[in-house]
């Protein structure tokens, strides 16, 4: 019997009962539990094998509900929420006392967003608490963008996956925090830095070392397939140097044919970085199941969501 179901009322029951449920969002599928239930939150960390120092994002269905778990809401946060919620932007805000340390890893900030998925918004409306929902994958592996990705990871250990179709954006939320009123980028994601700057002006970008202890989504090895992966500027040259290997290639938009390569995945024929980002994880899941010697990815243009794609590809290549 499949645990994939469209039954929102069943998900409500399980969550009210302090259990966990995988939920669809427009970014990736999340593994959700009541932020106030120690039992549910411990189960999330256990199922994912996620270290406790890695805080979770709280998902709510309205700005009022976001305000109910935070101490203050800076003007720039209001502007961002107005512009991007519901949507793929997570904002770090000072938490109030009711928010358990378990979901913030002891920090005094809590990560909050309103996801833009009708099924999960409906679910959140029926609950009296926010949902903590990290991506529904074992820590460090490729995030799930389809219900069956979650099933292959956790089919035996969680009671339900709420079916919501393929994730439209297919890549995690962008995370923005504040330091002395200045906006700081914690994680590149589904909303580009350019879009954010259009709303609030300059965003401070720290280097990875500075930010690593605060945002383990920034850990250098993450989002990784089991197959050895490389990120290269010159695909053809690399292929020639590895003539006897079974290789798959991930490219942005051009040349479907490279001599000697059977599997070439073009992420966007029409050169649309948003489309490319939405397909990236599904393609990685697929190629990882083909028993290849290596997966090769071409460096994407360093603008807009190309920056996010390159960030994920770089981390994915750190698979031993
Ligand atoms: P995931 O839920 O798997 O997308 O990961 C959530 C990301 O949000 C992780 O990289 C966390 O480190 C980050 N995060 C959540 N809460 C905070 C916080 N209070 N401060 C900094 N980063 C946070
Ligand atoms: Mg994750």
mmCIF file of C-alpha atoms and ligand atoms in Angstrom:
data_model
loop_
_atom_site.group_PDB
_atom_site.id
_atom_site.type_symbol
_atom_site.label_atom_id
_atom_site.label_comp_id
_atom_site.label_asym_id
_atom_site.label_seq_id
_atom_site.Cartn_x
_atom_site.Cartn_y
_atom_site.Cartn_z
ATOM 1 C CA UNK A 1 0.000 0.000 0.000
ATOM 2 C CA UNK A 2 1.429 3.327 -1.018
ATOM 3 C CA UNK A 3 1.858 6.017 1.591
ATOM 4 C CA UNK A 4 1.441 8.702 -1.070
ATOM 5 C CA UNK A 5 -1.988 10.309 -0.660
ATOM 6 C CA UNK A 6 -3.870 13.498 -1.537
ATOM 7 C CA UNK A 7 -5.913 13.313 1.665
ATOM 8 C CA UNK A 8 -5.250 16.593 3.532
ATOM 9 C CA UNK A 9 -7.502 15.594 6.465
ATOM 10 C CA UNK A 10 -5.361 12.499 7.035
ATOM 11 C CA UNK A 11 -2.253 14.734 7.149
ATOM 12 C CA UNK A 12 -4.019 17.037 9.649
ATOM 13 C CA UNK A 13 -4.773 14.065 11.914
ATOM 14 C CA UNK A 14 -1.215 12.744 11.831
ATOM 15 C CA UNK A 15 0.285 16.197 12.515
ATOM 16 C CA UNK A 16 -2.176 16.869 15.364
ATOM 17 C CA UNK A 17 -1.030 13.530 16.742
ATOM 18 C CA UNK A 18 2.631 14.713 16.864
ATOM 19 C CA UNK A 19 3.660 12.570 13.881
ATOM 20 C CA UNK A 20 5.535 13.719 10.742
ATOM 21 C CA UNK A 21 4.218 14.017 7.165
ATOM 22 C CA UNK A 22 6.070 14.832 3.934
ATOM 23 C CA UNK A 23 4.459 17.872 2.333
ATOM 24 C CA UNK A 24 4.666 19.484 -1.101
ATOM 25 C CA UNK A 25 5.919 23.032 -1.507
ATOM 26 C CA UNK A 26 6.858 25.021 -4.598
ATOM 27 C CA UNK A 27 10.559 24.639 -3.684
ATOM 28 C CA UNK A 28 11.081 20.984 -2.668
ATOM 29 C CA UNK A 29 9.112 18.420 -0.604
ATOM 30 C CA UNK A 30 9.499 18.992 3.129
ATOM 31 C CA UNK A 31 9.395 16.627 6.100
ATOM 32 C CA UNK A 32 6.923 18.410 8.368
ATOM 33 C CA UNK A 33 6.026 18.407 12.059
ATOM 34 C CA UNK A 34 4.460 20.706 14.688
ATOM 35 C CA UNK A 35 7.145 23.210 15.791
ATOM 36 C CA UNK A 36 5.879 22.892 19.394
ATOM 37 C CA UNK A 37 6.038 19.072 19.523
ATOM 38 C CA UNK A 38 9.354 17.767 20.799
ATOM 39 C CA UNK A 39 8.342 14.295 19.659
ATOM 40 C CA UNK A 40 7.650 15.374 16.055
ATOM 41 C CA UNK A 41 10.765 17.534 15.798
ATOM 42 C CA UNK A 42 13.003 14.797 17.184
ATOM 43 C CA UNK A 43 11.510 12.416 14.626
ATOM 44 C CA UNK A 44 12.350 14.863 11.789
ATOM 45 C CA UNK A 45 15.995 15.047 12.894
ATOM 46 C CA UNK A 46 16.153 11.273 13.357
ATOM 47 C CA UNK A 47 14.561 10.358 10.018
ATOM 48 C CA UNK A 48 16.810 12.802 8.146
ATOM 49 C CA UNK A 49 19.898 11.969 10.219
ATOM 50 C CA UNK A 50 20.253 15.723 10.446
ATOM 51 C CA UNK A 51 22.635 17.144 13.069
ATOM 52 C CA UNK A 52 20.811 19.035 15.828
ATOM 53 C CA UNK A 53 22.914 22.166 15.226
ATOM 54 C CA UNK A 54 21.122 22.651 11.888
ATOM 55 C CA UNK A 55 17.985 24.765 12.517
ATOM 56 C CA UNK A 56 14.659 24.259 10.704
ATOM 57 C CA UNK A 57 12.374 26.592 8.743
ATOM 58 C CA UNK A 58 8.920 27.318 10.233
ATOM 59 C CA UNK A 59 6.137 27.346 7.616
ATOM 60 C CA UNK A 60 3.017 29.450 8.195
ATOM 61 C CA UNK A 61 0.005 30.473 6.099
ATOM 62 C CA UNK A 62 -0.119 34.218 6.837
ATOM 63 C CA UNK A 63 2.026 37.193 7.886
ATOM 64 C CA UNK A 64 -0.010 37.367 11.133
ATOM 65 C CA UNK A 65 1.054 33.809 11.949
ATOM 66 C CA UNK A 66 4.672 34.715 11.169
ATOM 67 C CA UNK A 67 4.385 37.703 13.501
ATOM 68 C CA UNK A 68 2.976 35.434 16.214
ATOM 69 C CA UNK A 69 6.319 33.599 16.517
ATOM 70 C CA UNK A 70 8.640 36.604 16.149
ATOM 71 C CA UNK A 71 9.595 39.504 18.422
ATOM 72 C CA UNK A 72 9.894 42.150 15.761
ATOM 73 C CA UNK A 73 9.444 42.514 12.027
ATOM 74 C CA UNK A 74 11.870 45.064 10.509
ATOM 75 C CA UNK A 75 10.622 47.339 7.716
ATOM 76 C CA UNK A 76 12.810 45.560 5.157
ATOM 77 C CA UNK A 77 11.323 42.217 6.234
ATOM 78 C CA UNK A 78 7.824 43.664 5.729
ATOM 79 C CA UNK A 79 8.836 44.783 2.243
ATOM 80 C CA UNK A 80 10.220 41.353 1.415
ATOM 81 C CA UNK A 81 7.172 39.546 2.806
ATOM 82 C CA UNK A 82 4.889 41.859 0.858
ATOM 83 C CA UNK A 83 6.825 41.252 -2.361
ATOM 84 C CA UNK A 84 7.529 37.515 -2.133
ATOM 85 C CA UNK A 85 5.079 35.734 0.231
ATOM 86 C CA UNK A 86 3.584 33.290 -0.373
ATOM 87 C CA UNK A 87 6.809 32.256 -2.045
ATOM 88 C CA UNK A 88 10.334 30.920 -1.968
ATOM 89 C CA UNK A 89 11.913 33.423 0.404
ATOM 90 C CA UNK A 90 12.812 32.505 3.985
ATOM 91 C CA UNK A 91 13.371 35.389 6.396
ATOM 92 C CA UNK A 92 15.389 35.094 9.630
ATOM 93 C CA UNK A 93 13.691 37.073 12.418
ATOM 94 C CA UNK A 94 14.134 37.427 16.179
ATOM 95 C CA UNK A 95 12.090 34.642 17.745
ATOM 96 C CA UNK A 96 9.744 35.039 20.667
ATOM 97 C CA UNK A 97 9.937 32.897 23.801
ATOM 98 C CA UNK A 98 7.311 30.398 22.697
ATOM 99 C CA UNK A 99 9.491 29.089 19.860
ATOM 100 C CA UNK A 100 11.400 25.996 21.074
ATOM 101 C CA UNK A 101 15.208 26.050 20.921
ATOM 102 C CA UNK A 102 15.058 22.680 19.184
ATOM 103 C CA UNK A 103 13.901 24.205 15.888
ATOM 104 C CA UNK A 104 16.305 27.171 16.012
ATOM 105 C CA UNK A 105 19.310 25.193 17.273
ATOM 106 C CA UNK A 106 19.440 27.515 20.277
ATOM 107 C CA UNK A 107 19.682 30.696 18.175
ATOM 108 C CA UNK A 108 17.561 33.706 18.971
ATOM 109 C CA UNK A 109 16.396 33.934 15.352
ATOM 110 C CA UNK A 110 13.756 31.777 13.694
ATOM 111 C CA UNK A 111 13.571 31.094 9.937
ATOM 112 C CA UNK A 112 10.045 31.693 8.584
ATOM 113 C CA UNK A 113 8.251 31.531 5.260
ATOM 114 C CA UNK A 114 4.819 31.199 3.670
ATOM 115 C CA UNK A 115 5.118 28.471 1.028
ATOM 116 C CA UNK A 116 3.351 28.993 -2.284
ATOM 117 C CA UNK A 117 1.593 25.665 -2.743
ATOM 118 C CA UNK A 118 -2.207 25.376 -2.616
ATOM 119 C CA UNK A 119 -2.228 21.957 -0.900
ATOM 120 C CA UNK A 120 0.173 22.979 1.858
ATOM 121 C CA UNK A 121 -1.491 26.377 2.345
ATOM 122 C CA UNK A 122 -4.792 24.526 2.804
ATOM 123 C CA UNK A 123 -3.101 22.159 5.279
ATOM 124 C CA UNK A 124 -1.530 25.032 7.254
ATOM 125 C CA UNK A 125 -4.919 26.791 7.453
ATOM 126 C CA UNK A 126 -6.322 23.736 9.200
ATOM 127 C CA UNK A 127 -3.569 23.551 11.828
ATOM 128 C CA UNK A 128 -3.198 25.623 14.979
ATOM 129 C CA UNK A 129 0.617 25.577 14.810
ATOM 130 C CA UNK A 130 3.393 26.319 12.258
ATOM 131 C CA UNK A 131 5.133 23.401 10.574
ATOM 132 C CA UNK A 132 8.871 22.897 10.784
ATOM 133 C CA UNK A 133 9.767 21.362 7.441
ATOM 134 C CA UNK A 134 13.328 20.754 6.275
ATOM 135 C CA UNK A 135 13.752 19.130 2.871
ATOM 136 C CA UNK A 136 12.524 15.511 2.882
ATOM 137 C CA UNK A 137 15.849 13.840 2.120
ATOM 138 C CA UNK A 138 18.585 12.224 4.185
ATOM 139 C CA UNK A 139 21.037 14.916 5.333
ATOM 140 C CA UNK A 140 23.420 15.868 2.518
ATOM 141 C CA UNK A 141 21.649 14.092 -0.344
ATOM 142 C CA UNK A 142 19.615 15.411 -3.299
ATOM 143 C CA UNK A 143 16.424 17.244 -2.304
ATOM 144 C CA UNK A 144 13.132 15.684 -3.477
ATOM 145 C CA UNK A 145 10.989 17.447 -6.084
ATOM 146 C CA UNK A 146 8.454 14.627 -6.586
ATOM 147 C CA UNK A 147 6.462 12.538 -4.090
ATOM 148 C CA UNK A 148 8.161 9.389 -5.339
ATOM 149 C CA UNK A 149 11.623 10.820 -4.554
ATOM 150 C CA UNK A 150 10.477 11.051 -0.925
ATOM 151 C CA UNK A 151 9.013 7.548 -1.111
ATOM 152 C CA UNK A 152 12.333 6.126 -2.265
ATOM 153 C CA UNK A 153 14.127 7.803 0.658
ATOM 154 C CA UNK A 154 11.626 7.368 3.495
ATOM 155 C CA UNK A 155 8.788 5.106 2.248
ATOM 156 C CA UNK A 156 9.357 2.710 5.137
ATOM 157 C CA UNK A 157 9.781 5.165 7.986
ATOM 158 C CA UNK A 158 7.167 7.918 7.636
ATOM 159 C CA UNK A 159 3.377 7.395 7.726
ATOM 160 C CA UNK A 160 2.387 9.641 4.818
ATOM 161 C CA UNK A 161 3.531 11.713 1.835
ATOM 162 C CA UNK A 162 0.990 14.373 0.890
ATOM 163 C CA UNK A 163 0.838 14.364 -2.925
ATOM 164 C CA UNK A 164 1.152 17.799 -4.493
ATOM 165 C CA UNK A 165 2.656 17.069 -7.905
ATOM 166 C CA UNK A 166 6.087 18.186 -9.098
ATOM 167 C CA UNK A 167 7.607 21.142 -7.222
ATOM 168 C CA UNK A 168 7.317 24.151 -9.550
ATOM 169 C CA UNK A 169 10.532 25.927 -8.573
ATOM 170 C CA UNK A 170 12.411 22.738 -7.740
ATOM 171 C CA UNK A 171 15.150 24.367 -5.681
ATOM 172 C CA UNK A 172 15.250 25.534 -2.029
ATOM 173 C CA UNK A 173 14.173 28.956 -0.786
ATOM 174 C CA UNK A 174 16.537 31.907 -0.657
ATOM 175 C CA UNK A 175 17.383 32.777 2.982
ATOM 176 C CA UNK A 176 17.798 36.417 4.084
ATOM 177 C CA UNK A 177 18.603 37.620 7.608
ATOM 178 C CA UNK A 178 19.424 40.997 9.147
ATOM 179 C CA UNK A 179 22.468 42.359 10.969
ATOM 180 C CA UNK A 180 22.243 45.908 12.309
ATOM 181 C CA UNK A 181 19.385 46.601 9.904
ATOM 182 C CA UNK A 182 21.428 45.375 6.979
ATOM 183 C CA UNK A 183 20.060 42.502 4.875
ATOM 184 C CA UNK A 184 22.396 39.496 4.704
ATOM 185 C CA UNK A 185 22.193 36.528 2.333
ATOM 186 C CA UNK A 186 22.373 33.161 4.145
ATOM 187 C CA UNK A 187 21.571 30.873 1.236
ATOM 188 C CA UNK A 188 21.156 31.393 -2.499
ATOM 189 C CA UNK A 189 17.872 29.927 -3.666
ATOM 190 C CA UNK A 190 14.792 30.094 -5.787
ATOM 191 C CA UNK A 191 14.532 33.887 -5.751
ATOM 192 C CA UNK A 192 17.505 35.646 -7.311
ATOM 193 C CA UNK A 193 19.613 38.247 -5.523
ATOM 194 C CA UNK A 194 18.707 40.698 -8.269
ATOM 195 C CA UNK A 195 14.981 40.293 -7.478
ATOM 196 C CA UNK A 196 15.651 40.856 -3.776
ATOM 197 C CA UNK A 197 17.824 43.924 -4.376
ATOM 198 C CA UNK A 198 15.067 45.394 -6.537
ATOM 199 C CA UNK A 199 12.876 45.437 -3.405
ATOM 200 C CA UNK A 200 15.249 46.360 -0.536
ATOM 201 C CA UNK A 201 18.446 47.563 -2.175
ATOM 202 C CA UNK A 202 21.829 46.109 -1.377
ATOM 203 C CA UNK A 203 22.149 42.676 0.237
ATOM 204 C CA UNK A 204 25.343 41.809 2.062
ATOM 205 C CA UNK A 205 27.004 38.644 0.828
ATOM 206 C CA UNK A 206 29.319 36.976 3.293
ATOM 207 C CA UNK A 207 31.852 34.427 2.221
ATOM 208 C CA UNK A 208 31.011 30.778 2.836
ATOM 209 C CA UNK A 209 33.375 30.438 5.815
ATOM 210 C CA UNK A 210 31.772 33.357 7.605
ATOM 211 C CA UNK A 211 28.292 31.979 7.104
ATOM 212 C CA UNK A 212 28.890 28.230 7.474
ATOM 213 C CA UNK A 213 28.340 27.951 11.228
ATOM 214 C CA UNK A 214 25.025 29.766 10.927
ATOM 215 C CA UNK A 215 23.548 28.032 7.913
ATOM 216 C CA UNK A 216 24.451 24.394 7.436
ATOM 217 C CA UNK A 217 22.571 24.582 4.094
ATOM 218 C CA UNK A 218 25.839 26.319 3.276
ATOM 219 C CA UNK A 219 27.924 23.265 4.263
ATOM 220 C CA UNK A 220 30.357 22.564 1.480
ATOM 221 C CA UNK A 221 29.128 19.010 0.849
ATOM 222 C CA UNK A 222 25.371 18.959 0.277
ATOM 223 C CA UNK A 223 22.766 18.102 -2.351
ATOM 224 C CA UNK A 224 24.981 15.220 -3.482
ATOM 225 C CA UNK A 225 24.224 12.237 -5.687
ATOM 226 C CA UNK A 226 25.948 8.910 -4.959
ATOM 227 C CA UNK A 227 27.600 8.971 -8.383
ATOM 228 C CA UNK A 228 30.890 10.882 -8.590
ATOM 229 C CA UNK A 229 30.191 14.335 -9.946
ATOM 230 C CA UNK A 230 32.266 17.051 -11.643
ATOM 231 C CA UNK A 231 31.556 20.678 -12.482
ATOM 232 C CA UNK A 232 33.588 21.833 -15.498
ATOM 233 C CA UNK A 233 33.919 24.782 -17.872
ATOM 234 C CA UNK A 234 34.824 22.731 -20.932
ATOM 235 C CA UNK A 235 32.633 19.621 -21.167
ATOM 236 C CA UNK A 236 33.991 18.336 -24.502
ATOM 237 C CA UNK A 237 37.593 18.491 -23.279
ATOM 238 C CA UNK A 238 36.764 16.605 -20.059
ATOM 239 C CA UNK A 239 34.857 13.921 -21.983
ATOM 240 C CA UNK A 240 37.833 13.365 -24.312
ATOM 241 C CA UNK A 241 40.087 12.905 -21.287
ATOM 242 C CA UNK A 242 37.785 10.200 -19.854
ATOM 243 C CA UNK A 243 37.064 8.214 -22.999
ATOM 244 C CA UNK A 244 36.353 4.829 -21.405
ATOM 245 C CA UNK A 245 33.957 6.000 -18.721
ATOM 246 C CA UNK A 246 30.157 5.851 -18.637
ATOM 247 C CA UNK A 247 29.354 9.545 -18.348
ATOM 248 C CA UNK A 248 26.184 11.650 -18.271
ATOM 249 C CA UNK A 249 26.323 15.371 -18.969
ATOM 250 C CA UNK A 250 24.095 18.140 -17.585
ATOM 251 C CA UNK A 251 24.068 21.275 -19.740
ATOM 252 C CA UNK A 252 22.143 24.516 -19.768
ATOM 253 C CA UNK A 253 20.843 24.930 -23.308
ATOM 254 C CA UNK A 254 23.114 23.843 -26.132
ATOM 255 C CA UNK A 255 24.454 20.834 -28.081
ATOM 256 C CA UNK A 256 22.447 17.735 -27.375
ATOM 257 C CA UNK A 257 25.185 15.629 -28.961
ATOM 258 C CA UNK A 258 28.697 15.019 -27.741
ATOM 259 C CA UNK A 259 30.542 12.112 -29.370
ATOM 260 C CA UNK A 260 30.647 9.075 -27.061
ATOM 261 C CA UNK A 261 28.029 10.402 -24.609
ATOM 262 C CA UNK A 262 24.622 8.715 -24.440
ATOM 263 C CA UNK A 263 23.029 10.698 -21.642
ATOM 264 C CA UNK A 264 22.908 14.430 -22.158
ATOM 265 C CA UNK A 265 20.374 16.399 -20.157
ATOM 266 C CA UNK A 266 19.586 19.897 -21.426
ATOM 267 C CA UNK A 267 17.942 21.813 -18.576
ATOM 268 C CA UNK A 268 16.387 24.548 -20.711
ATOM 269 C CA UNK A 269 16.234 24.532 -24.505
ATOM 270 C CA UNK A 270 14.913 28.104 -24.347
ATOM 271 C CA UNK A 271 17.795 29.332 -22.155
ATOM 272 C CA UNK A 272 15.559 30.048 -19.173
ATOM 273 C CA UNK A 273 17.481 29.753 -15.883
ATOM 274 C CA UNK A 274 14.255 29.399 -13.884
ATOM 275 C CA UNK A 275 13.256 26.387 -15.966
ATOM 276 C CA UNK A 276 16.776 24.974 -15.584
ATOM 277 C CA UNK A 277 16.653 25.376 -11.783
ATOM 278 C CA UNK A 278 13.267 23.658 -11.604
ATOM 279 C CA UNK A 279 14.598 20.574 -13.400
ATOM 280 C CA UNK A 280 18.019 20.259 -11.750
ATOM 281 C CA UNK A 281 17.209 17.914 -8.829
ATOM 282 C CA UNK A 282 14.847 15.683 -10.847
ATOM 283 C CA UNK A 283 17.637 15.219 -13.410
ATOM 284 C CA UNK A 284 20.183 14.463 -10.667
ATOM 285 C CA UNK A 285 17.805 11.866 -9.156
ATOM 286 C CA UNK A 286 17.338 10.259 -12.573
ATOM 287 C CA UNK A 287 21.034 10.171 -13.513
ATOM 288 C CA UNK A 288 22.004 8.881 -10.075
ATOM 289 C CA UNK A 289 19.865 5.800 -10.778
ATOM 290 C CA UNK A 290 21.670 4.874 -14.014
ATOM 291 C CA UNK A 291 24.831 3.275 -12.563
ATOM 292 C CA UNK A 292 27.167 5.660 -14.316
ATOM 293 C CA UNK A 293 30.861 6.206 -13.609
ATOM 294 C CA UNK A 294 30.397 9.966 -13.400
ATOM 295 C CA UNK A 295 27.997 12.844 -13.847
ATOM 296 C CA UNK A 296 29.426 15.920 -15.498
ATOM 297 C CA UNK A 297 27.832 19.328 -15.171
ATOM 298 C CA UNK A 298 28.652 22.424 -17.153
ATOM 299 C CA UNK A 299 29.122 25.713 -15.272
ATOM 300 C CA UNK A 300 25.986 27.871 -15.682
ATOM 301 C CA UNK A 301 25.954 31.620 -16.444
ATOM 302 C CA UNK A 302 26.795 33.532 -13.253
ATOM 303 C CA UNK A 303 23.627 35.668 -13.169
ATOM 304 C CA UNK A 304 20.186 35.338 -11.552
ATOM 305 C CA UNK A 305 19.293 31.730 -10.772
ATOM 306 C CA UNK A 306 22.475 30.642 -12.567
ATOM 307 C CA UNK A 307 24.284 31.613 -9.330
ATOM 308 C CA UNK A 308 21.975 29.316 -7.341
ATOM 309 C CA UNK A 309 22.420 26.444 -9.793
ATOM 310 C CA UNK A 310 26.232 26.796 -9.695
ATOM 311 C CA UNK A 311 26.096 26.890 -5.875
ATOM 312 C CA UNK A 312 24.162 23.581 -5.744
ATOM 313 C CA UNK A 313 26.345 21.965 -8.429
ATOM 314 C CA UNK A 314 29.512 22.962 -6.575
ATOM 315 C CA UNK A 315 28.244 21.340 -3.375
ATOM 316 C CA UNK A 316 27.002 18.281 -5.263
ATOM 317 C CA UNK A 317 30.519 17.695 -6.619
ATOM 318 C CA UNK A 318 31.902 17.343 -3.096
ATOM 319 C CA UNK A 319 30.658 13.708 -2.981
ATOM 320 C CA UNK A 320 33.934 12.168 -1.859
HETATM 321 P P1 LIG B 1 16.352 23.027 4.815
HETATM 322 O O1 LIG B 1 15.171 23.083 5.689
HETATM 323 O O2 LIG B 1 16.913 21.646 4.619
HETATM 324 O O3 LIG B 1 16.144 23.797 3.544
HETATM 325 O O4 LIG B 1 17.452 23.836 5.596
HETATM 326 C C1 LIG B 1 17.073 24.989 6.259
HETATM 327 C C2 LIG B 1 18.155 25.981 6.187
HETATM 328 O O5 LIG B 1 17.782 27.149 6.936
HETATM 329 C C3 LIG B 1 19.437 25.473 6.800
HETATM 330 O O6 LIG B 1 20.520 25.838 5.990
HETATM 331 C C4 LIG B 1 19.489 26.212 8.110
HETATM 332 O O7 LIG B 1 20.751 26.365 8.616
HETATM 333 C C5 LIG B 1 18.854 27.537 7.764
HETATM 334 N N1 LIG B 1 18.335 28.174 8.970
HETATM 335 C C6 LIG B 1 17.196 27.904 9.601
HETATM 336 N N2 LIG B 1 17.068 28.667 10.714
HETATM 337 C C7 LIG B 1 18.151 29.453 10.772
HETATM 338 C C8 LIG B 1 18.608 30.440 11.689
HETATM 339 N N3 LIG B 1 17.914 30.779 12.761
HETATM 340 N N4 LIG B 1 19.790 31.048 11.423
HETATM 341 C C9 LIG B 1 20.491 30.705 10.337
HETATM 342 N N5 LIG B 1 20.122 29.772 9.443
HETATM 343 C C10 LIG B 1 18.972 29.152 9.653
HETATM 344 MG MG1 LIG B 2 17.841 20.487 2.969
#
